[in-house]
CSV table of C-alpha atoms in Angstrom, one decimal:
chain,number,residue,atom,x,y,z
A,1,MET,CA,-14.9,-45.4,-191.8
A,2,GLU,CA,-12.1,-47.9,-191.5
A,3,SER,CA,-9.5,-45.3,-192.5
A,4,ASP,CA,-10.6,-43.2,-189.5
A,5,LYS,CA,-9.7,-45.9,-187.0
A,6,ARG,CA,-6.7,-45.5,-184.8
A,7,ASN,CA,-3.9,-48.1,-185.1
A,8,VAL,CA,-2.9,-49.6,-181.8
A,9,PHE,CA,0.1,-52.0,-181.8
A,10,VAL,CA,0.3,-54.5,-179.0
A,11,VAL,CA,3.6,-56.4,-178.3
A,12,GLY,CA,3.0,-60.1,-178.1
A,13,LEU,CA,-0.7,-59.9,-178.9
A,14,ASN,CA,-2.4,-63.3,-178.7
A,15,ASP,CA,-5.9,-64.4,-179.5
A,16,THR,CA,-7.2,-64.4,-175.9
A,17,ASN,CA,-6.1,-60.8,-175.4
A,18,ARG,CA,-7.3,-59.7,-178.8
A,19,GLN,CA,-10.8,-60.9,-177.9
A,20,ARG,CA,-10.6,-59.0,-174.6
A,21,LEU,CA,-9.4,-55.8,-176.3
A,22,GLU,CA,-12.2,-55.9,-178.8
A,23,ARG,CA,-14.7,-55.9,-175.9
A,24,LEU,CA,-13.2,-52.6,-174.4
A,25,ARG,CA,-15.1,-49.3,-174.5
A,26,GLY,CA,-14.2,-47.5,-177.6
A,27,ALA,CA,-12.7,-50.6,-179.3
A,28,GLU,CA,-14.9,-50.0,-182.4
A,29,SER,CA,-12.7,-46.9,-183.2
A,30,CYS,CA,-9.4,-48.9,-183.0
A,31,ARG,CA,-7.6,-51.5,-185.1
A,32,PHE,CA,-5.4,-53.8,-183.0
A,33,HIS,CA,-2.2,-55.1,-184.5
A,34,GLY,CA,0.3,-57.5,-183.1
A,35,VAL,CA,4.0,-56.7,-182.9
A,36,ILE,CA,6.4,-59.6,-182.3
A,37,GLU,CA,4.8,-63.1,-182.2
A,38,PRO,CA,3.3,-64.2,-178.9
A,39,ALA,CA,5.6,-67.2,-178.8
A,40,ALA,CA,8.6,-64.9,-178.5
A,41,VAL,CA,7.4,-63.4,-175.2
A,42,TYR,CA,5.2,-66.2,-173.8
A,43,ASN,CA,6.4,-69.6,-172.5
A,44,THR,CA,10.1,-68.9,-173.1
A,45,GLU,CA,13.0,-67.9,-171.0
A,46,VAL,CA,15.3,-66.7,-173.8
A,47,PHE,CA,14.9,-63.0,-174.7
A,48,ASP,CA,17.2,-61.5,-177.3
A,49,ILE,CA,16.1,-57.9,-176.6
A,50,ALA,CA,18.3,-56.3,-179.3
A,51,ALA,CA,16.8,-58.6,-181.9
A,52,MET,CA,13.3,-58.1,-180.7
A,53,LEU,CA,13.6,-54.3,-180.7
A,54,ALA,CA,15.0,-54.5,-184.3
A,55,GLU,CA,12.1,-56.8,-185.4
A,56,ALA,CA,9.5,-54.6,-183.8
A,57,THR,CA,11.0,-51.4,-185.3
A,58,ALA,CA,11.1,-53.0,-188.8
A,59,GLN,CA,7.4,-54.1,-188.5
A,60,LEU,CA,6.3,-50.7,-187.4
A,61,GLU,CA,8.3,-48.9,-190.0
A,62,ALA,CA,6.8,-51.1,-192.7
A,63,PHE,CA,3.3,-50.3,-191.7
A,64,ASP,CA,1.4,-48.3,-194.3
A,65,GLY,CA,-0.5,-45.9,-192.0
A,66,ASN,CA,-0.3,-44.0,-188.7
A,67,VAL,CA,1.2,-45.7,-185.6
A,68,ASP,CA,-1.2,-44.1,-183.0
A,69,ALA,CA,-0.2,-46.2,-180.0
A,70,ILE,CA,2.2,-48.9,-178.9
A,71,ALA,CA,1.1,-50.9,-175.9
A,72,GLY,CA,1.7,-54.0,-173.8
A,73,TYR,CA,0.4,-55.7,-170.8
A,74,MET,CA,3.2,-58.1,-170.0
A,75,ASP,CA,6.2,-58.1,-167.6
A,76,PHE,CA,9.7,-58.5,-168.8
A,77,PRO,CA,10.8,-58.1,-171.6
A,78,VAL,CA,7.7,-56.3,-173.0
A,79,SER,CA,7.4,-53.7,-170.2
A,80,THR,CA,11.1,-52.6,-170.6
A,81,MET,CA,10.9,-52.5,-174.4
A,82,LEU,CA,7.9,-50.2,-174.6
A,83,PRO,CA,9.6,-46.9,-173.7
A,84,ILE,CA,12.3,-47.5,-176.2
A,85,LEU,CA,9.9,-48.3,-179.0
A,86,CYS,CA,7.5,-45.5,-178.1
A,87,GLU,CA,10.3,-42.9,-178.1
A,88,ARG,CA,11.4,-44.1,-181.6
A,89,PHE,CA,7.8,-43.7,-183.0
A,90,GLY,CA,6.7,-40.7,-181.0
A,91,THR,CA,3.9,-42.4,-179.1
A,92,ARG,CA,3.0,-42.0,-175.4
A,93,SER,CA,4.8,-44.0,-172.7
A,94,PRO,CA,6.7,-43.4,-169.4
A,95,SER,CA,10.3,-42.3,-169.7
A,96,LEU,CA,12.7,-45.2,-169.6
A,97,SER,CA,14.4,-43.7,-166.5
A,98,SER,CA,11.1,-43.6,-164.5
A,99,LEU,CA,10.2,-47.1,-165.6
A,100,LEU,CA,13.6,-48.4,-164.4
A,101,LYS,CA,13.1,-46.6,-161.1
A,102,CYS,CA,10.3,-49.1,-160.7
A,103,GLU,CA,11.7,-52.3,-162.3
A,104,HIS,CA,15.4,-52.1,-161.3
A,105,LYS,CA,14.8,-53.4,-157.8
A,106,TYR,CA,17.8,-51.8,-156.2
A,107,TRP,CA,17.2,-48.4,-157.8
A,108,SER,CA,13.5,-48.7,-156.9
A,109,ARG,CA,14.3,-49.3,-153.2
A,110,MET,CA,16.7,-46.4,-153.2
A,111,VAL,CA,14.0,-44.1,-154.6
A,112,GLN,CA,11.3,-45.5,-152.2
A,113,ARG,CA,13.6,-44.9,-149.2
A,114,GLU,CA,13.7,-41.2,-150.1
A,115,VAL,CA,9.9,-40.7,-149.4
A,116,ILE,CA,8.5,-43.7,-147.6
A,117,PRO,CA,11.4,-45.2,-145.6
A,118,GLN,CA,9.2,-46.6,-142.8
A,119,HIS,CA,7.3,-48.8,-145.3
A,120,ILE,CA,10.2,-50.6,-146.9
A,121,PRO,CA,12.5,-53.4,-145.5
A,122,ASN,CA,16.2,-53.2,-144.9
A,123,PHE,CA,18.0,-54.2,-148.1
A,124,THR,CA,21.3,-54.4,-149.9
A,125,ALA,CA,22.5,-55.4,-153.4
A,126,PHE,CA,25.1,-58.2,-153.8
A,127,ASP,CA,26.9,-60.0,-156.5
A,128,PRO,CA,26.0,-63.7,-156.5
A,129,PHE,CA,29.4,-64.5,-158.2
A,130,ASP,CA,31.2,-63.0,-155.2
A,131,ASP,CA,32.4,-65.8,-152.9
A,132,ASP,CA,32.2,-63.4,-150.0
A,133,ALA,CA,28.6,-62.3,-150.7
A,134,LEU,CA,27.2,-63.7,-147.5
A,135,THR,CA,29.7,-61.8,-145.4
A,136,ARG,CA,28.9,-58.5,-147.3
A,137,ILE,CA,25.2,-59.0,-146.7
A,138,GLY,CA,25.9,-59.3,-142.9
A,139,GLU,CA,28.0,-56.2,-143.0
A,140,ALA,CA,25.0,-54.4,-144.5
A,141,GLY,CA,23.0,-55.3,-141.4
A,142,LEU,CA,21.0,-58.2,-142.8
A,143,TYR,CA,20.8,-61.4,-140.7
A,144,PHE,CA,18.9,-64.7,-141.1
A,145,PRO,CA,16.2,-65.0,-142.1
A,146,PHE,CA,16.2,-62.9,-145.2
A,147,PHE,CA,15.0,-63.1,-148.8
A,148,VAL,CA,17.1,-63.0,-152.0
A,149,LYS,CA,16.0,-62.3,-155.6
A,150,PRO,CA,17.5,-61.0,-158.8
A,151,ILE,CA,17.8,-57.2,-159.4
A,152,LYS,CA,15.3,-57.9,-162.2
A,153,SER,CA,13.1,-60.9,-161.9
A,154,SER,CA,10.0,-62.2,-163.6
A,155,GLY,CA,7.2,-63.6,-161.4
A,156,SER,CA,8.6,-65.4,-158.3
A,157,ARG,CA,11.4,-67.1,-160.3
A,158,LEU,CA,14.8,-67.3,-158.5
A,159,GLY,CA,13.4,-65.9,-155.3
A,160,PHE,CA,14.5,-67.8,-152.1
A,161,ARG,CA,13.9,-67.5,-148.4
A,162,ILE,CA,17.3,-67.9,-146.6
A,163,ASP,CA,17.3,-69.3,-143.1
A,164,THR,CA,20.8,-70.8,-142.9
A,165,PRO,CA,24.1,-70.5,-144.7
A,166,GLU,CA,23.3,-73.8,-146.4
A,167,ASP,CA,20.1,-72.2,-147.8
A,168,PHE,CA,22.2,-69.3,-149.1
A,169,TYR,CA,24.8,-71.4,-150.9
A,170,GLN,CA,22.0,-73.6,-152.5
A,171,ALA,CA,20.3,-70.5,-153.7
A,172,ILE,CA,23.6,-69.1,-155.1
A,173,GLU,CA,24.0,-72.3,-157.2
A,174,HIS,CA,20.6,-71.7,-158.8
A,175,LEU,CA,21.3,-68.0,-159.3
A,176,ARG,CA,24.7,-68.5,-160.9
A,177,ALA,CA,23.3,-71.1,-163.2
A,178,ASP,CA,20.1,-69.2,-164.4
A,179,ILE,CA,20.4,-65.5,-163.6
A,180,GLY,CA,21.9,-64.7,-167.1
A,181,LEU,CA,18.6,-65.6,-168.7
A,182,ILE,CA,17.1,-62.3,-167.5
A,183,ALA,CA,20.3,-60.4,-166.6
A,184,ASP,CA,21.8,-60.4,-170.1
A,185,PRO,CA,18.7,-59.0,-171.8
A,186,PHE,CA,18.0,-56.6,-168.9
A,187,ASN,CA,21.5,-55.2,-169.3
A,188,THR,CA,20.7,-54.5,-173.0
A,189,VAL,CA,17.8,-52.3,-171.8
A,190,LEU,CA,20.1,-50.6,-169.2
A,191,GLU,CA,22.4,-49.6,-172.1
A,192,HIS,CA,19.6,-47.4,-173.4
A,193,ALA,CA,19.3,-45.4,-170.1
A,194,ARG,CA,21.4,-42.8,-168.3
A,195,LEU,CA,21.9,-44.2,-164.8
A,196,PRO,CA,23.3,-42.6,-161.7
A,197,GLU,CA,26.8,-43.8,-160.9
A,198,GLU,CA,25.8,-45.8,-157.9
A,199,ILE,CA,23.1,-47.6,-159.9
A,200,GLU,CA,25.2,-48.2,-163.0
A,201,ALA,CA,27.6,-50.3,-160.8
A,202,VAL,CA,24.7,-52.7,-160.0
A,203,ASP,CA,23.8,-54.4,-163.3
A,204,GLY,CA,21.4,-57.1,-164.1
A,205,HIS,CA,23.6,-59.9,-162.7
A,206,PHE,CA,23.3,-58.5,-159.2
A,207,CYS,CA,20.8,-59.7,-156.6
A,208,MET,CA,18.9,-58.2,-153.7
A,209,ALA,CA,18.9,-59.3,-150.1
A,210,GLU,CA,16.0,-58.0,-148.1
A,211,GLU,CA,14.7,-58.3,-144.6
A,212,ILE,CA,11.7,-60.7,-144.5
A,213,ILE,CA,8.4,-58.9,-144.7
A,214,GLY,CA,5.0,-60.5,-144.8
A,215,GLY,CA,1.4,-60.4,-143.9
A,216,TRP,CA,-1.8,-60.0,-146.0
A,217,GLN,CA,-0.5,-59.5,-149.6
A,218,CYS,CA,-2.4,-57.4,-152.1
A,219,THR,CA,-1.9,-55.5,-155.3
A,220,VAL,CA,-3.0,-51.9,-156.0
A,221,GLU,CA,-3.8,-51.5,-159.7
A,222,GLY,CA,-3.5,-47.9,-160.9
A,223,TYR,CA,-2.3,-45.5,-163.5
A,224,VAL,CA,-0.8,-42.0,-164.0
A,225,HIS,CA,-2.4,-39.7,-166.6
A,226,ASP,CA,-0.8,-36.2,-167.0
A,227,GLY,CA,0.7,-36.4,-163.6
A,228,GLU,CA,-2.5,-37.5,-161.8
A,229,VAL,CA,-2.1,-40.8,-159.9
A,230,VAL,CA,-5.4,-42.9,-159.9
A,231,SER,CA,-5.8,-46.2,-158.1
A,232,TYR,CA,-8.9,-48.1,-159.2
A,233,GLY,CA,-8.8,-51.5,-157.5
A,234,ILE,CA,-7.0,-53.6,-154.9
A,235,VAL,CA,-6.6,-57.4,-155.5
A,236,ASP,CA,-5.7,-59.8,-152.7
A,237,SER,CA,-3.0,-62.4,-153.3
A,238,LEU,CA,-3.6,-65.4,-151.1
A,239,ARG,CA,-1.0,-68.2,-150.7
A,240,TYR,CA,-1.1,-71.9,-150.0
A,241,PRO,CA,-0.7,-72.6,-146.2
A,242,GLN,CA,2.9,-72.7,-145.0
A,243,VAL,CA,4.5,-72.1,-148.5
A,244,LEU,CA,5.3,-69.1,-150.7
A,245,SER,CA,3.3,-70.3,-153.7
A,246,PHE,CA,0.2,-68.3,-154.7
A,247,PHE,CA,-3.2,-70.1,-154.2
A,248,HIS,CA,-5.4,-67.5,-155.8
A,249,TYR,CA,-5.9,-63.8,-156.5
A,250,ARG,CA,-9.2,-62.3,-155.3
A,251,TYR,CA,-11.0,-59.1,-156.2
A,252,PRO,CA,-12.3,-57.0,-154.6
A,253,SER,CA,-9.9,-56.9,-151.6
A,254,GLY,CA,-11.1,-57.9,-148.1
A,255,LEU,CA,-8.6,-55.5,-146.4
A,256,PRO,CA,-10.0,-53.1,-143.8
A,257,ASP,CA,-10.9,-49.7,-145.4
A,258,PRO,CA,-8.3,-47.7,-143.4
A,259,VAL,CA,-5.6,-50.0,-144.6
A,260,GLN,CA,-6.7,-49.7,-148.2
A,261,ALA,CA,-6.8,-45.9,-147.9
A,262,LYS,CA,-3.2,-45.8,-146.5
A,263,MET,CA,-2.0,-48.0,-149.4
A,264,LEU,CA,-3.6,-45.5,-151.9
A,265,GLU,CA,-1.9,-42.6,-150.1
A,266,LEU,CA,1.5,-44.4,-150.3
A,267,THR,CA,0.9,-45.2,-153.9
A,268,ASP,CA,0.3,-41.6,-154.7
A,269,THR,CA,3.4,-40.5,-152.9
A,270,VAL,CA,5.8,-42.9,-154.4
A,271,MET,CA,4.6,-42.7,-158.0
A,272,ARG,CA,4.6,-38.9,-158.0
A,273,HIS,CA,8.2,-39.0,-156.6
A,274,ILE,CA,9.3,-41.4,-159.3
A,275,GLY,CA,7.9,-39.2,-162.0
A,276,PHE,CA,6.1,-42.1,-163.7
A,277,ASP,CA,3.4,-40.9,-166.2
A,278,HIS,CA,1.3,-42.0,-169.2
A,279,SER,CA,0.9,-45.6,-168.1
A,280,ALA,CA,-0.6,-48.2,-165.9
A,281,PHE,CA,1.2,-49.7,-163.0
A,282,ASN,CA,0.6,-52.0,-160.1
A,283,ILE,CA,2.2,-52.0,-156.6
A,284,GLU,CA,2.4,-55.1,-154.4
A,285,TYR,CA,2.0,-54.5,-150.6
A,286,PHE,CA,1.9,-56.5,-147.4
A,287,TRP,CA,-0.2,-55.6,-144.4
A,288,ASP,CA,1.3,-56.9,-141.2
A,289,GLU,CA,-1.8,-57.1,-139.1
A,290,ALA,CA,0.0,-57.8,-135.8
A,291,GLN,CA,2.1,-54.6,-136.1
A,292,ASP,CA,-0.5,-52.7,-138.2
A,293,ARG,CA,2.3,-51.9,-140.6
A,294,ILE,CA,2.2,-51.7,-144.4
A,295,TRP,CA,5.2,-52.8,-146.4
A,296,LEU,CA,5.8,-52.0,-150.1
A,297,LEU,CA,7.0,-55.1,-151.8
A,298,GLU,CA,7.5,-54.0,-155.5
A,299,ILE,CA,6.3,-51.8,-158.3
A,300,ASN,CA,5.4,-53.2,-161.7
A,301,THR,CA,5.0,-50.9,-164.7
A,302,ARG,CA,1.9,-52.5,-166.3
A,303,ILE,CA,-1.5,-53.9,-165.4
A,304,SER,CA,-1.4,-57.4,-164.1
A,305,GLN,CA,-2.6,-59.6,-166.9
A,306,SER,CA,-3.7,-62.1,-164.3
A,307,HIS,CA,-6.3,-59.6,-163.1
A,308,CYS,CA,-7.9,-58.8,-166.4
A,309,ASP,CA,-10.7,-61.4,-166.1
A,310,LEU,CA,-11.2,-60.4,-162.4
A,311,PHE,CA,-12.0,-56.8,-163.3
A,312,GLU,CA,-14.1,-57.9,-166.2
A,313,LYS,CA,-16.2,-60.1,-164.0
A,314,VAL,CA,-16.6,-57.6,-161.1
A,315,ASP,CA,-16.4,-54.1,-162.8
A,316,GLY,CA,-17.6,-55.0,-166.2
A,317,ILE,CA,-14.5,-54.6,-168.4
A,318,SER,CA,-10.9,-55.8,-168.4
A,319,ASN,CA,-8.4,-53.3,-166.9
A,320,GLN,CA,-6.7,-53.4,-170.3
A,321,GLN,CA,-9.1,-50.5,-170.8
A,322,VAL,CA,-6.5,-48.5,-168.9
A,323,THR,CA,-3.6,-49.7,-171.0
A,324,ILE,CA,-5.2,-48.8,-174.3
A,325,ASP,CA,-6.7,-45.5,-173.3
A,326,LEU,CA,-3.4,-44.2,-171.8
A,327,ALA,CA,-1.4,-45.4,-174.9
A,328,LEU,CA,-3.8,-43.2,-177.0
A,329,GLY,CA,-3.4,-40.3,-174.6
A,330,GLN,CA,-6.8,-40.2,-173.1
A,331,SER,CA,-8.2,-40.6,-169.6
A,332,PRO,CA,-9.1,-44.2,-168.9
A,333,ASP,CA,-12.9,-45.0,-169.2
A,334,MET,CA,-12.8,-47.7,-166.5
A,335,PRO,CA,-16.2,-48.7,-165.0
A,336,HIS,CA,-16.7,-49.7,-161.3
A,337,ARG,CA,-18.9,-52.6,-160.0
A,338,GLN,CA,-20.8,-53.0,-163.3
A,339,GLY,CA,-19.9,-56.7,-163.8
A,340,ARG,CA,-21.8,-59.9,-163.5
A,341,TYR,CA,-20.2,-61.0,-160.2
A,342,ALA,CA,-19.7,-59.6,-156.7
A,343,VAL,CA,-16.3,-61.4,-156.3
A,344,ALA,CA,-13.9,-63.1,-158.7
A,345,GLY,CA,-10.7,-65.1,-158.4
A,346,LYS,CA,-7.8,-66.6,-160.4
A,347,PHE,CA,-6.7,-69.9,-158.9
A,348,PHE,CA,-3.4,-71.7,-159.4
A,349,HIS,CA,-3.9,-75.4,-159.3
A,350,ARG,CA,-0.4,-76.7,-158.3
A,351,VAL,CA,1.6,-79.7,-157.4
A,352,PHE,CA,4.5,-79.5,-155.0
A,353,PHE,CA,6.9,-82.0,-156.6
A,354,THR,CA,10.6,-81.4,-157.1
A,355,ASP,CA,9.9,-82.9,-160.6
A,356,ALA,CA,7.7,-85.3,-162.5
A,357,VAL,CA,6.5,-86.3,-165.9
A,358,VAL,CA,2.9,-85.5,-166.8
A,359,THR,CA,1.2,-88.6,-168.2
A,360,ARG,CA,-2.4,-87.4,-168.4
A,361,VAL,CA,-4.3,-84.0,-168.6
A,362,PRO,CA,-8.0,-83.3,-168.8
A,363,ASP,CA,-9.1,-83.4,-172.5
A,364,ALA,CA,-10.9,-80.5,-174.3
A,365,ALA,CA,-14.3,-82.0,-173.7
A,366,ALA,CA,-13.8,-82.3,-170.0
A,367,ILE,CA,-12.6,-78.7,-169.8
A,368,LYS,CA,-15.6,-77.5,-171.7
A,369,ALA,CA,-18.0,-79.5,-169.5
A,370,LEU,CA,-16.5,-78.0,-166.4
A,371,GLU,CA,-16.7,-74.5,-167.7
A,372,LYS,CA,-20.3,-75.1,-168.5
A,373,ALA,CA,-21.0,-76.6,-165.1
A,374,PHE,CA,-19.5,-73.5,-163.4
A,375,PRO,CA,-20.8,-70.5,-165.4
A,376,GLY,CA,-18.2,-67.8,-166.0
A,377,THR,CA,-15.3,-70.2,-165.4
A,378,VAL,CA,-12.2,-70.2,-167.6
A,379,ILE,CA,-9.7,-73.0,-167.4
A,380,ALA,CA,-6.2,-72.7,-169.0
A,381,LEU,CA,-4.0,-75.8,-168.8
A,382,GLN,CA,-0.3,-75.0,-168.4
A,383,VAL,CA,1.0,-78.5,-169.0
A,384,GLU,CA,0.5,-81.3,-171.6
A,385,ALA,CA,0.9,-85.0,-171.6
A,386,GLY,CA,4.5,-86.1,-171.8
A,387,GLN,CA,5.9,-82.9,-170.4
A,388,ARG,CA,8.5,-82.9,-167.7
A,389,LEU,CA,7.5,-80.3,-165.0
A,390,SER,CA,11.0,-78.9,-164.7
A,391,THR,CA,10.8,-77.7,-168.3
A,392,LEU,CA,7.9,-75.3,-167.5
A,393,PRO,CA,9.1,-71.6,-167.7
A,394,GLU,CA,8.3,-68.9,-165.1
A,395,GLN,CA,7.6,-71.1,-162.1
A,396,ASP,CA,8.3,-70.3,-158.5
A,397,SER,CA,11.0,-72.2,-156.6
A,398,TYR,CA,8.6,-74.5,-154.7
A,399,SER,CA,5.8,-75.8,-157.0
A,400,PHE,CA,4.5,-76.2,-160.6
A,401,ALA,CA,1.2,-74.7,-161.8
A,402,LEU,CA,-0.8,-77.2,-163.8
A,403,ALA,CA,-3.7,-74.9,-164.6
A,404,TYR,CA,-5.0,-71.4,-164.1
A,405,ILE,CA,-8.7,-71.2,-163.3
A,406,TRP,CA,-10.7,-68.0,-163.3
A,407,MET,CA,-14.1,-68.0,-161.5
A,408,GLY,CA,-16.8,-65.6,-160.4
A,409,ALA,CA,-19.3,-65.8,-157.6
A,410,THR,CA,-21.8,-64.0,-155.4
A,411,SER,CA,-19.6,-64.3,-152.3
A,412,VAL,CA,-16.1,-65.4,-151.2
A,413,GLU,CA,-17.6,-68.5,-149.6
A,414,GLN,CA,-19.3,-69.6,-152.9
A,415,LEU,CA,-16.1,-68.8,-154.8
A,416,LEU,CA,-14.0,-71.1,-152.6
A,417,ASP,CA,-16.6,-73.9,-152.6
A,418,ASN,CA,-17.0,-73.8,-156.3
A,419,TYR,CA,-13.2,-74.1,-156.8
A,420,ASP,CA,-13.0,-77.0,-154.3
A,421,ARG,CA,-15.7,-78.9,-156.2
A,422,LEU,CA,-14.2,-78.1,-159.6
A,423,VAL,CA,-10.6,-79.0,-158.9
A,424,THR,CA,-11.5,-82.5,-157.7
A,425,GLN,CA,-12.8,-83.2,-161.3
A,426,LEU,CA,-9.5,-82.2,-163.0
A,427,ASP,CA,-7.9,-85.4,-164.1
A,428,PHE,CA,-4.1,-85.2,-164.0
A,429,ALA,CA,-1.6,-88.1,-163.7
A,430,PHE,CA,2.2,-88.2,-163.3
A,431,ASP,CA,5.1,-90.6,-163.4
A,432,ASP,CA,8.8,-90.3,-162.3
A,433,ILE,CA,7.7,-88.2,-159.3
A,434,GLU,CA,10.5,-86.6,-157.3
A,435,GLY,CA,10.1,-85.0,-153.9
């Protein structure tokens, strides 16, 4: 009966993800409801957290029925809002403090250093509005080259490799201009938490400087259910040659088995220490093959939405299964290697301009024809004709993503060959090209 269905509320639910959710195991016993319009959390850089929390609370209070679960699968601001909403309505989620021990990058590094110090880089926090910041970074034992990023960032935005003082001061200009877009709403979240004194002094306007780490990058997808840490897949993150921009994500990982096993051990250690529970997470790692050393890059308190299609193609169901099952308080019913393809990838079709105006994009018929020619392929354009690239939100500091392309194949070689053949048929054009 319809009245027996459990009501699952998803922050920023859009049509694509509703379709994925309705394909999950047990979906027939759920009704999925959106909370906050997708436009408020997608394709924007302005987040009024207080207003969004008030809006979500009003929507949930006005619902005529049980609120059985509140879930999300997005990064900031959704991930940081969920514990606050779930506490208000008595649904399952991690504690806000355990979530912030993952998402507040300085606090996270401090906690990681307590249990896996040999697997994290040297780091320090600094105030980008401090004119002596570079001197203070040096006093903390960090020297060129190093990497800087905000205490709370989204994607690779406002992350910079620093090789010279000139690089640092250029990065500082960008950080001072734009850091408030995330820092101000993140500080709203911090006001809801009890923070240790040394963490309270490092608010959302601060940045991190870290020793350069690198190697083969990957992401461990996992969850914690009633204190048990479970890792169910490792996705490789492969970059374009000589730049920091991602080329594609690939699943399953091609890392050696002993390296994968060590990453799972580290994951178990750090997530137990943090006290994170009742939720999905993913942890990004590097494997430095030359030194045979594993580095923990960062912890995210959600599934990676970019990986949903990859798990569906290879394992048979989106890893949103984990998000929904945990929000309902049940052990995730996640299959393994029951999908149509042996390997899958999400590709980022990019241009490496400083800026430009898009004058032509592939039309709907061309996209449909390509998806038909390469079965299992999904193409999502990220630009439209007339758009200036610099207006795109959530871009890294070196390129612009024109399209996301998900593909499946029987082998890595076939996957890469199919992508190379497809991308030559995507018809984009530009004007006013800079850089």
